[in-house]
Coordinates of C-alpha atoms in Angstrom, one line a residue:
Chain B
M1 CA 74.2 81.2 85.4
P2 CA 73.8 84.8 84.6
R3 CA 77.1 86.5 85.8
H4 CA 76.2 87.8 89.0
E5 CA 74.8 91.3 89.6
I6 CA 77.6 92.8 91.8
Y7 CA 79.8 91.5 89.0
Q8 CA 77.5 93.3 85.9
R9 CA 77.3 96.5 87.4
F10 CA 81.3 96.1 88.2
D11 CA 82.0 95.3 84.7
A12 CA 80.1 98.9 83.6
L13 CA 82.5 100.4 86.0
K14 CA 85.4 98.8 84.7
Q15 CA 84.1 99.8 80.9
Q16 CA 84.0 103.0 82.3
A17 CA 87.4 103.7 83.6
K18 CA 88.3 103.0 79.9
I19 CA 87.5 105.9 78.9
G20 CA 87.8 107.9 82.2
L21 CA 88.5 107.5 85.6
Y22 CA 87.5 111.7 86.7
A23 CA 83.2 111.2 85.6
P24 CA 80.3 112.4 86.3
A25 CA 79.1 108.9 85.1
N26 CA 81.8 106.9 87.4
T27 CA 79.8 108.5 90.7
Q28 CA 76.6 106.7 89.0
M29 CA 78.7 103.2 88.2
I30 CA 79.8 103.6 91.6
D31 CA 76.7 104.4 93.7
N32 CA 75.2 101.1 91.2
I33 CA 77.5 99.0 92.7
Y34 CA 77.7 100.4 96.4
S35 CA 73.1 100.1 96.6
A36 CA 73.7 96.1 95.1
C37 CA 76.6 95.8 97.9
L38 CA 74.4 97.1 100.7
S39 CA 71.1 95.0 99.8
T40 CA 73.5 91.6 99.3
L41 CA 75.1 91.8 102.7
G42 CA 71.8 93.6 104.6
V43 CA 70.7 90.1 104.9
L44 CA 73.6 87.9 105.7
S45 CA 74.3 87.6 109.1
R46 CA 77.4 89.0 111.0
E47 CA 79.3 86.7 112.7
N48 CA 82.3 88.4 115.7
L49 CA 86.1 87.5 115.3
R50 CA 88.6 86.9 117.8
S51 CA 90.6 90.0 116.9
S52 CA 94.3 90.0 118.0
V53 CA 94.6 93.5 116.2
Q54 CA 94.7 95.7 119.5
N55 CA 91.7 98.2 120.2
K56 CA 89.8 97.1 117.1
R57 CA 87.0 94.7 116.6
Y58 CA 86.0 93.1 113.0
F59 CA 83.4 90.7 112.0
V60 CA 82.1 88.9 108.8
F61 CA 79.4 88.8 107.0
T62 CA 78.0 84.9 106.6
D63 CA 75.5 82.9 103.9
G64 CA 76.3 79.8 106.6
T65 CA 78.5 78.5 104.3
K66 CA 80.5 81.3 103.0
F67 CA 82.8 84.2 105.1
S68 CA 83.8 87.5 103.8
R69 CA 87.1 88.4 105.1
A70 CA 87.1 90.6 107.9
I71 CA 85.6 94.3 108.6
N72 CA 86.0 96.7 110.6
A73 CA 83.5 97.2 112.8
D74 CA 83.9 100.4 114.3
L75 CA 84.7 101.9 110.8
Y76 CA 81.5 100.1 109.2
N77 CA 78.4 101.6 108.7
P78 CA 76.3 101.0 105.7
D79 CA 74.2 104.1 105.7
Y80 CA 73.1 104.5 102.6
S81 CA 72.6 108.4 102.7
N82 CA 76.3 109.3 104.0
W83 CA 77.3 108.8 100.5
L84 CA 74.9 111.2 99.6
Q85 CA 75.7 113.3 101.8
L86 CA 79.2 113.2 100.5
Q87 CA 78.1 113.6 97.3
D88 CA 76.6 116.0 97.6
A89 CA 79.5 117.1 99.3
M90 CA 81.6 116.6 96.3
K91 CA 79.3 118.4 93.6
T92 CA 79.0 121.6 96.1
N93 CA 82.7 121.2 96.8
T94 CA 82.5 121.1 100.5
I95 CA 83.9 117.4 101.2
E96 CA 86.0 120.3 104.0
S97 CA 82.7 120.0 106.1
I98 CA 82.7 116.4 106.4
D99 CA 83.8 115.2 109.8
V100 CA 86.9 113.0 108.7
D101 CA 86.2 110.5 111.2
A102 CA 82.4 110.5 109.1
L103 CA 84.5 110.5 106.1
S104 CA 87.0 107.7 106.7
R105 CA 83.7 105.4 107.5
I106 CA 81.8 106.4 104.6
L107 CA 85.1 105.2 102.2
Y108 CA 86.0 102.3 104.1
T109 CA 82.3 101.3 103.9
M110 CA 81.9 101.5 100.6
A111 CA 85.3 99.5 100.0
I112 CA 85.1 96.7 102.0
S113 CA 81.7 96.0 101.2
F114 CA 82.4 95.1 97.8
C115 CA 85.3 93.1 98.7
A116 CA 82.7 91.5 101.0
C117 CA 80.7 90.6 98.2
I118 CA 83.0 89.1 96.2
D119 CA 84.5 86.7 99.1
L120 CA 80.8 85.2 99.6
I121 CA 80.0 85.2 95.8
N122 CA 82.9 83.9 94.5
K123 CA 86.1 83.1 97.2
A124 CA 88.4 82.2 94.4
D125 CA 88.2 85.5 92.9
R126 CA 91.2 86.8 94.1
Q127 CA 91.4 90.0 91.4
T128 CA 88.2 91.7 91.0
P129 CA 88.3 93.2 94.4
G130 CA 91.5 94.5 93.6
S131 CA 90.4 95.8 90.5
F132 CA 87.7 97.9 91.8
F133 CA 89.5 99.5 94.9
G134 CA 92.2 100.4 92.5
Y135 CA 89.1 102.4 90.3
F136 CA 87.0 102.9 93.5
V137 CA 90.9 105.4 95.2
A138 CA 91.7 106.9 91.6
Y139 CA 88.0 108.0 91.2
F140 CA 88.1 110.0 94.6
F141 CA 91.8 111.0 94.0
A142 CA 91.0 112.6 90.1
W143 CA 88.1 114.2 92.0
R144 CA 90.0 116.2 94.0
V145 CA 93.0 117.1 92.5
G146 CA 90.7 117.8 89.5
V147 CA 92.6 115.7 86.2
E148 CA 92.7 112.2 84.9
P149 CA 95.5 109.3 86.4
Q150 CA 97.6 107.6 83.9
T151 CA 99.3 104.6 84.0
S152 CA 102.2 104.8 82.1
I153 CA 105.1 106.8 81.3
Q154 CA 107.5 107.8 78.6
I155 CA 110.8 107.0 78.9
L156 CA 113.9 108.7 77.7
S157 CA 115.3 106.7 74.8
M158 CA 118.6 106.8 73.5
D159 CA 119.0 104.1 71.1
D160 CA 115.3 103.3 71.0
E161 CA 115.0 100.9 73.1
H162 CA 112.0 101.4 75.5
T163 CA 109.5 104.1 74.9
R164 CA 106.6 103.8 77.8
L165 CA 107.3 102.0 81.4
P166 CA 103.5 101.1 82.7
T167 CA 102.5 102.4 86.4
D168 CA 100.3 102.7 88.3
Y169 CA 98.5 105.7 89.1
I170 CA 100.6 109.0 88.3
F171 CA 98.2 112.5 88.8
N172 CA 100.0 115.3 86.8
L173 CA 98.7 118.7 87.9
G174 CA 100.7 120.2 84.9
P175 CA 103.7 121.9 84.5
K176 CA 105.5 123.2 87.7
Q177 CA 103.0 121.0 89.9
R178 CA 101.9 119.1 92.0
K179 CA 102.5 115.4 91.2
F180 CA 100.8 112.4 92.8
H181 CA 102.4 109.1 92.3
V182 CA 99.4 106.1 93.4
P183 CA 100.1 102.8 94.2
V184 CA 96.6 101.6 95.4
K185 CA 96.7 98.0 97.3
L186 CA 94.6 96.1 98.9
S187 CA 97.6 95.3 101.4
T188 CA 100.9 95.0 101.2
R189 CA 102.0 91.9 104.0
E190 CA 105.5 91.0 103.2
R191 CA 105.5 93.2 99.6
A192 CA 105.3 96.3 101.0
I193 CA 109.2 97.6 99.5
M194 CA 107.4 97.7 95.9
L195 CA 105.5 100.8 97.0
W196 CA 109.2 102.3 97.8
A197 CA 110.7 100.3 94.7
H198 CA 108.5 101.9 92.0
Q199 CA 109.4 105.4 93.7
K200 CA 112.8 104.5 93.2
L201 CA 112.5 104.1 89.4
L202 CA 110.2 107.0 88.8
D203 CA 113.2 109.3 90.9
G204 CA 115.4 107.9 88.6
V205 CA 113.7 108.0 85.4
Y206 CA 112.1 111.7 86.7
G207 CA 114.5 112.6 88.9
I208 CA 113.7 113.0 93.0
D209 CA 111.4 115.3 93.8
R210 CA 109.9 115.5 90.7
F211 CA 107.1 112.8 92.1
M212 CA 105.0 112.5 95.3
G213 CA 104.7 108.7 96.3
T214 CA 101.3 108.8 98.0
P215 CA 100.1 105.0 98.2
V216 CA 96.9 104.4 99.1
L217 CA 95.8 100.6 100.8
L218 CA 93.1 99.4 102.0
T219 CA 94.2 97.5 105.1
E220 CA 96.9 95.0 107.0
T221 CA 94.0 92.4 108.4
K222 CA 94.6 88.9 107.5
T223 CA 91.5 86.3 108.1
D224 CA 91.9 83.0 109.7
I225 CA 88.3 81.9 109.1
P226 CA 88.9 78.6 110.4
K227 CA 90.2 79.5 113.5
K228 CA 87.7 82.5 113.4
E229 CA 90.9 84.6 114.1
V230 CA 91.6 87.9 112.8
S231 CA 95.3 89.2 112.7
E232 CA 97.2 92.5 111.5
I233 CA 100.4 91.9 109.5
C234 CA 102.9 94.9 109.8
L235 CA 107.0 95.1 109.8
P236 CA 107.0 98.5 110.7
D237 CA 111.0 98.5 111.2
Q238 CA 111.3 97.0 107.4
W239 CA 109.3 100.0 106.9
K240 CA 111.7 102.7 107.8
L241 CA 114.1 101.0 106.3
Y242 CA 113.0 101.6 102.6
Q243 CA 112.4 105.2 103.7
L244 CA 115.9 105.1 104.5
Y245 CA 117.4 103.3 101.9
V246 CA 115.4 102.7 99.6
A247 CA 113.3 106.2 98.2
K248 CA 111.2 108.5 100.5
L249 CA 107.0 108.4 99.9
K250 CA 105.7 111.3 100.9
R251 CA 102.8 109.9 102.7
I252 CA 101.1 106.3 103.2
Y253 CA 97.0 106.6 103.2
Y254 CA 95.1 103.4 104.8
L255 CA 91.3 103.4 104.8
D256 CA 91.6 101.0 107.7
I257 CA 95.3 102.6 109.0
P258 CA 97.5 99.3 111.5
A259 CA 98.4 101.3 114.6
P260 CA 101.9 99.8 114.7
Y261 CA 102.6 102.7 111.5
E262 CA 100.6 104.8 112.7
K263 CA 103.0 104.7 115.1
L264 CA 105.5 105.2 112.9
N265 CA 104.6 109.3 112.3
Q266 CA 106.4 110.2 115.4
D267 CA 109.4 108.3 115.1
F268 CA 113.0 108.2 112.9
P269 CA 113.0 108.6 109.5
P270 CA 110.2 110.9 108.7
L271 CA 107.4 108.4 107.3
I272 CA 103.7 109.8 107.8
V273 CA 100.8 107.5 107.6
K274 CA 97.2 108.6 107.7
P275 CA 93.9 107.8 106.9
F276 CA 93.0 108.2 103.5
S277 CA 90.3 110.4 105.0
D278 CA 92.7 113.6 105.5
F279 CA 94.5 113.5 101.8
F280 CA 90.9 115.4 101.1
Q281 CA 92.1 118.2 103.4
E282 CA 95.6 118.3 103.2
W283 CA 96.1 117.6 99.5
S284 CA 97.0 120.9 98.2
T285 CA 99.1 122.0 100.6
L286 CA 101.5 118.6 100.4
T287 CA 104.9 119.4 98.5
P288 CA 107.5 116.8 97.6
S289 CA 110.9 118.0 100.0
Chain F
M1 CA 94.2 61.5 108.8
P2 CA 97.6 61.3 109.2
R3 CA 99.8 64.0 107.2
H4 CA 101.0 62.8 103.8
E5 CA 104.3 60.9 103.7
I6 CA 104.9 63.9 101.5
Y7 CA 104.9 66.7 103.6
Q8 CA 106.6 64.5 107.0
R9 CA 109.5 64.3 104.7
F10 CA 109.1 68.1 104.1
D11 CA 109.0 68.7 108.0
A12 CA 112.1 66.8 108.5
L13 CA 113.5 69.2 106.1
K14 CA 112.3 71.9 107.7
Q15 CA 113.7 70.9 110.8
Q16 CA 117.1 70.7 109.7
A17 CA 117.5 73.6 108.3
K18 CA 116.8 75.6 111.7
I19 CA 120.5 73.8 112.1
G20 CA 122.1 74.2 109.4
L21 CA 121.8 73.7 105.1
Y22 CA 125.1 73.4 104.4
A23 CA 125.4 69.7 106.1
P24 CA 125.3 66.0 104.9
A25 CA 122.3 65.8 106.8
N26 CA 120.7 67.5 104.3
T27 CA 121.5 65.4 101.5
Q28 CA 119.7 62.4 103.1
M29 CA 116.8 64.5 103.4
I30 CA 116.1 65.9 100.7
D31 CA 117.4 62.1 98.9
N32 CA 114.2 60.8 100.9
I33 CA 111.6 64.1 99.6
Y34 CA 112.5 63.0 95.8
S35 CA 112.4 59.6 96.6
A36 CA 108.7 59.6 97.9
C37 CA 108.0 62.2 95.3
L38 CA 108.9 60.1 92.1
S39 CA 107.3 56.7 93.8
T40 CA 104.3 59.7 94.3
L41 CA 104.2 60.7 90.7
G42 CA 105.3 57.5 89.1
V43 CA 101.9 55.8 88.9
L44 CA 100.1 58.9 87.9
S45 CA 98.7 59.7 84.2
R46 CA 100.0 62.8 81.7
E47 CA 98.1 64.9 80.7
N48 CA 99.7 67.2 77.7
L49 CA 99.3 71.4 77.9
R50 CA 98.6 73.4 75.0
S51 CA 101.5 75.7 75.7
S52 CA 102.0 79.3 74.1
V53 CA 105.4 79.2 74.8
Q54 CA 107.6 79.2 72.1
N55 CA 109.7 76.2 71.4
K56 CA 108.6 74.3 74.7
R57 CA 106.4 71.7 75.5
Y58 CA 104.9 71.1 78.9
F59 CA 102.6 68.4 80.9
V60 CA 100.6 68.3 84.0
F61 CA 100.4 65.0 86.8
T62 CA 96.8 64.0 86.9
D63 CA 95.4 61.9 88.8
G64 CA 92.0 62.4 87.2
T65 CA 90.8 64.6 89.4
K66 CA 93.3 66.5 90.5
F67 CA 96.2 68.5 88.2
S68 CA 100.1 69.5 89.4
R69 CA 101.6 73.0 87.5
A70 CA 103.1 72.5 83.9
I71 CA 106.1 70.9 83.8
N72 CA 108.4 71.3 80.8
A73 CA 108.3 68.3 79.4
D74 CA 112.2 68.7 77.7
L75 CA 113.9 69.1 80.9
Y76 CA 111.4 66.7 83.1
N77 CA 113.3 63.0 83.6
P78 CA 113.2 61.1 86.5
D79 CA 116.1 59.2 86.5
Y80 CA 116.4 58.6 90.3
S81 CA 120.3 57.8 89.1
N82 CA 121.1 60.9 87.7
W83 CA 120.5 61.9 91.3
L84 CA 122.8 59.2 92.9
Q85 CA 125.1 60.2 90.0
L86 CA 125.2 64.2 91.2
Q87 CA 125.6 63.2 94.7
D88 CA 128.3 61.1 93.7
A89 CA 130.4 64.0 92.2
M90 CA 129.3 66.6 95.3
K91 CA 131.1 64.3 97.3
T92 CA 133.5 64.0 95.3
N93 CA 133.9 67.5 94.1
T94 CA 133.6 66.9 90.9
I95 CA 130.2 68.0 89.3
E96 CA 132.4 70.0 86.7
S97 CA 132.0 66.3 85.3
I98 CA 128.2 66.7 85.0
D99 CA 127.4 68.1 81.4
V100 CA 125.6 71.5 81.9
D101 CA 122.1 70.7 80.1
A102 CA 122.2 67.1 82.2
L103 CA 122.9 69.2 86.0
S104 CA 119.9 71.6 84.6
R105 CA 117.6 68.0 84.1
I106 CA 118.3 66.7 87.5
L107 CA 117.9 70.2 89.0
Y108 CA 114.7 71.2 87.6
T109 CA 113.3 67.4 88.2
M110 CA 113.7 67.4 91.8
A111 CA 112.3 70.9 92.6
I112 CA 109.6 70.2 89.7
S113 CA 108.9 67.0 91.6
F114 CA 108.3 68.5 95.4
C115 CA 106.1 71.3 93.7
A116 CA 103.5 68.8 91.7
C117 CA 103.5 66.5 94.3
I118 CA 101.7 69.3 97.0
D119 CA 99.9 70.7 94.0
L120 CA 97.9 67.3 94.2
I121 CA 97.8 66.5 97.5
N122 CA 96.7 70.0 98.8
K123 CA 96.2 72.1 95.9
A124 CA 95.8 75.0 98.1
D125 CA 98.8 74.8 99.5
R126 CA 100.4 77.9 98.1
Q127 CA 103.1 78.3 100.3
T128 CA 105.5 74.8 101.3
P129 CA 106.1 74.7 98.1
G130 CA 108.1 77.6 97.8
S131 CA 109.8 77.2 101.1
F132 CA 110.6 74.0 99.9
F133 CA 112.5 75.8 96.6
G134 CA 114.0 78.0 99.3
Y135 CA 115.6 75.1 101.2
F136 CA 116.4 73.0 98.3
V137 CA 118.6 75.8 95.8
A138 CA 120.5 77.2 99.5
Y139 CA 121.7 73.7 100.0
F140 CA 123.0 73.3 96.7
F141 CA 124.4 77.0 96.3
A142 CA 125.9 76.2 100.3
W143 CA 127.2 73.5 99.3
R144 CA 128.6 75.6 96.5
V145 CA 130.3 78.0 97.5
G146 CA 131.2 76.5 100.9
V147 CA 129.3 78.5 103.3
E148 CA 126.2 78.4 105.6
P149 CA 123.4 81.2 104.5
Q150 CA 122.1 83.8 107.3
T151 CA 118.7 85.1 106.6
S152 CA 119.5 88.8 108.5
I153 CA 122.0 91.1 108.6
Q154 CA 123.3 93.6 111.1
I155 CA 122.3 97.6 110.7
L156 CA 124.3 100.5 111.6
S157 CA 122.4 101.5 114.6
M158 CA 122.6 105.2 115.7
D159 CA 119.4 106.2 118.1
D160 CA 119.1 102.2 118.6
E161 CA 116.3 102.4 116.6
H162 CA 117.3 99.4 114.4
T163 CA 119.4 96.3 114.4
R164 CA 119.0 93.7 112.4
L165 CA 117.4 93.2 108.7
P166 CA 115.6 89.7 108.3
T167 CA 116.8 89.4 104.4
D168 CA 117.1 86.6 101.8
Y169 CA 119.8 84.4 101.8
I170 CA 122.8 85.9 102.2
F171 CA 126.1 83.7 101.4
N172 CA 129.5 85.6 103.0
L173 CA 132.5 83.6 101.9
G174 CA 134.6 85.8 104.6
P175 CA 136.6 89.1 104.6
K176 CA 137.4 90.6 100.9
Q177 CA 135.6 87.4 99.5
R178 CA 133.0 87.2 97.5
K179 CA 128.9 87.5 99.6
F180 CA 126.3 86.4 97.1
H181 CA 122.7 88.5 97.9
V182 CA 120.3 85.1 96.5
P183 CA 116.5 85.7 96.7
V184 CA 114.9 82.3 96.1
K185 CA 111.5 82.3 94.4
L186 CA 109.4 80.1 92.6
S187 CA 108.5 82.5 89.7
T188 CA 108.6 86.3 90.1
R189 CA 105.7 87.3 87.6
E190 CA 104.6 91.5 88.6
R191 CA 106.8 91.5 91.7
A192 CA 110.3 91.0 89.9
I193 CA 111.3 95.2 91.1
M194 CA 111.4 92.8 94.5
L195 CA 114.6 91.6 93.6
W196 CA 115.9 94.4 92.7
A197 CA 114.5 96.7 95.4
H198 CA 116.2 94.5 97.8
Q199 CA 119.4 94.5 96.4
K200 CA 119.0 98.7 96.6
L201 CA 118.6 98.1 100.6
L202 CA 121.5 96.1 101.1
D203 CA 123.7 98.4 98.4
G204 CA 122.6 101.7 100.5
V205 CA 123.3 99.7 104.1
Y206 CA 126.1 97.8 102.9
G207 CA 127.8 99.7 99.9
I208 CA 127.6 99.5 95.9
D209 CA 129.6 96.1 95.0
R210 CA 129.3 94.6 98.9
F211 CA 126.9 91.8 97.4
M212 CA 126.6 90.8 94.8
G213 CA 122.8 89.8 93.7
T214 CA 122.3 86.8 92.1
P215 CA 118.5 85.5 92.9
V216 CA 117.5 81.9 91.6
L217 CA 114.2 81.3 90.6
L218 CA 112.0 78.7 89.3
T219 CA 110.3 79.8 86.0
E220 CA 107.9 81.5 85.1
T221 CA 105.0 79.5 83.6
K222 CA 101.1 80.4 84.2
T223 CA 99.2 77.3 84.1
D224 CA 95.2 77.7 83.2
I225 CA 94.0 74.0 84.1
P226 CA 90.2 74.6 83.0
K227 CA 91.5 75.5 79.5
K228 CA 94.9 72.6 79.7
E229 CA 97.1 76.1 78.6
V230 CA 100.3 77.2 80.3
S231 CA 102.3 80.2 79.0
E232 CA 104.6 82.5 80.4
I233 CA 104.5 86.2 82.0
C234 CA 107.7 88.2 80.9
L235 CA 108.1 91.6 81.4
P236 CA 111.9 92.1 80.1
D237 CA 111.4 95.7 79.0
Q238 CA 110.7 96.3 82.7
W239 CA 113.7 94.5 83.8
K240 CA 115.9 96.1 82.3
L241 CA 114.5 99.7 84.0
Y242 CA 114.8 97.8 87.3
Q243 CA 118.9 97.1 86.5
L244 CA 118.8 101.0 84.7
Y245 CA 117.5 102.5 87.1
V246 CA 117.2 100.7 90.8
A247 CA 120.0 98.7 91.2
K248 CA 122.2 96.0 90.0
L249 CA 121.8 92.4 89.7
K250 CA 125.1 90.3 88.9
R251 CA 123.0 87.4 87.7
I252 CA 119.4 86.0 86.9
Y253 CA 119.5 82.0 87.3
Y254 CA 116.6 79.9 86.2
L255 CA 115.9 75.9 86.5
D256 CA 113.5 76.4 83.5
I257 CA 114.7 80.1 81.6
P258 CA 112.6 82.2 79.7
A259 CA 113.6 82.7 76.6
P260 CA 112.8 86.5 76.9
Y261 CA 114.6 86.7 79.2
E262 CA 117.5 84.6 78.1
K263 CA 117.5 87.7 74.8
L264 CA 118.6 89.9 77.4
N265 CA 122.2 88.6 77.8
Q266 CA 122.5 90.4 74.2
D267 CA 121.1 94.0 74.8
F268 CA 121.5 97.1 77.3
P269 CA 121.9 97.2 80.0
P270 CA 124.2 94.3 80.5
L271 CA 121.8 92.1 82.8
I272 CA 122.5 88.2 82.6
V273 CA 120.1 85.4 82.6
K274 CA 121.1 81.7 82.6
P275 CA 120.4 78.4 83.6
F276 CA 121.2 77.5 88.0
S277 CA 123.8 75.3 86.4
D278 CA 125.9 77.7 84.8
F279 CA 126.2 78.8 88.7
F280 CA 127.7 75.7 89.0
Q281 CA 130.7 76.3 86.6
E282 CA 131.1 79.9 87.0
W283 CA 130.6 81.4 90.9
S284 CA 134.3 81.1 91.4
T285 CA 135.1 84.0 88.3
L286 CA 132.1 86.2 89.3
T287 CA 133.5 89.6 90.6
P288 CA 131.1 92.6 91.8
S289 CA 132.1 94.9 89.0

């Protein structure tokens, strides 16, 4: 059986990503993938889920036997022309002209469409959606800040015991300029402490306030297909303790932001959780402390 | 279809664990489970795996269509009388009379037998083996140190914002006595930093040297059934950085110890990785700093 078209196009992006994520070629690769996803999903039916998430409606795509993960009905808008509009805005550097809610819908639709397709093509493949989401976020982030990310850093060598540490995406804008530490995950669930732990490690190696931790996450939904139910797994009280006792994160961005985390914005300790679309407006005003 | 006998016996242990892990009743529950596992596995065939792990041989149990996870052939010794001998030694408090290598084999065989059974009964169930292993380790740990574990701690309240933090197993031997912080996991893979992060959180809340971090892990093997191969996923260089920059762990115990981690015992920074059986000999000599 030939590898499914969407996998073939993903393979091409994966190859390109080895060369660089901040390149016009990536726009074409991501466009190819998104077009194929829209065609694949466009012919499928939708089935609404019972949602235990307040004020959010979710559905799944199905071919009759297989089902995708949950998709936020209010954020999902598979209008290809919106992505063309975003491409134009990126070319002319006028992304601020796009309403942030509209931008949220474009980014969410593109990311979740790929995940939904893989769910339907090969449910057992838990790795590819996460890899795609990493390239996807790094592509937009790299475009916005104008530098290639790196995925390892030099470690101070004393007895030659270490040389480099593999990291999440690091965007270094240059000497005395902003440096972003950007873990990218589909969800965190009970593993969220890893975001703070990696920040703590960078703080330890390079000093506090050197890197701004700004993770980007897709969603915290959990889909129960047999029960046709969707829920959100959120542990806001634990997040507060991580922010107090492990390390400080500057922002946590979501494509489908969970309300219990958004509420942390008004709470102590300071912990700002926002839609990823906000990053494109505020990135140049963020400071480490 | 009635729930499989092994699941029924596991359910009983789960209920008992709610009452307490440090109780003679748990010996009977664990004995019931182990007997059922030995009967189930005793009639299955074994198939050797190609091992990319130096000096370790692995096999899988199979019923012809389904396969268990990899089992270390040199540690696996399904001799029920060994467990009876261990029970006697526990009752008479003479566990030091059992050779540590023999103890390693008993503990490994009991733990991996349950995991292998669940693999064969319901491969999709990724949760039950981990839950069992938690109760299993906590039972032996509790017996050895003589106190019940707790799984949450009080947090200092300033504006009433937090009260309790859910934790891994905490064994508090009393004022000015040893306190152990014991995460229990089947494997850590790329999530190992969580062990140090939880230690860092406890250090932050209760002070450095209050809790000794002594995680207990089963193995780091990864089984590729289609290829009939087993490998070990180890990242010793990253572990060194966690020990230097995130928090200090006192010990890391394994039931099937990976050689790359055992080698850390001779390296800088101090990071002692040992077979879990050693804990029963050395526990009363361990000190926080």
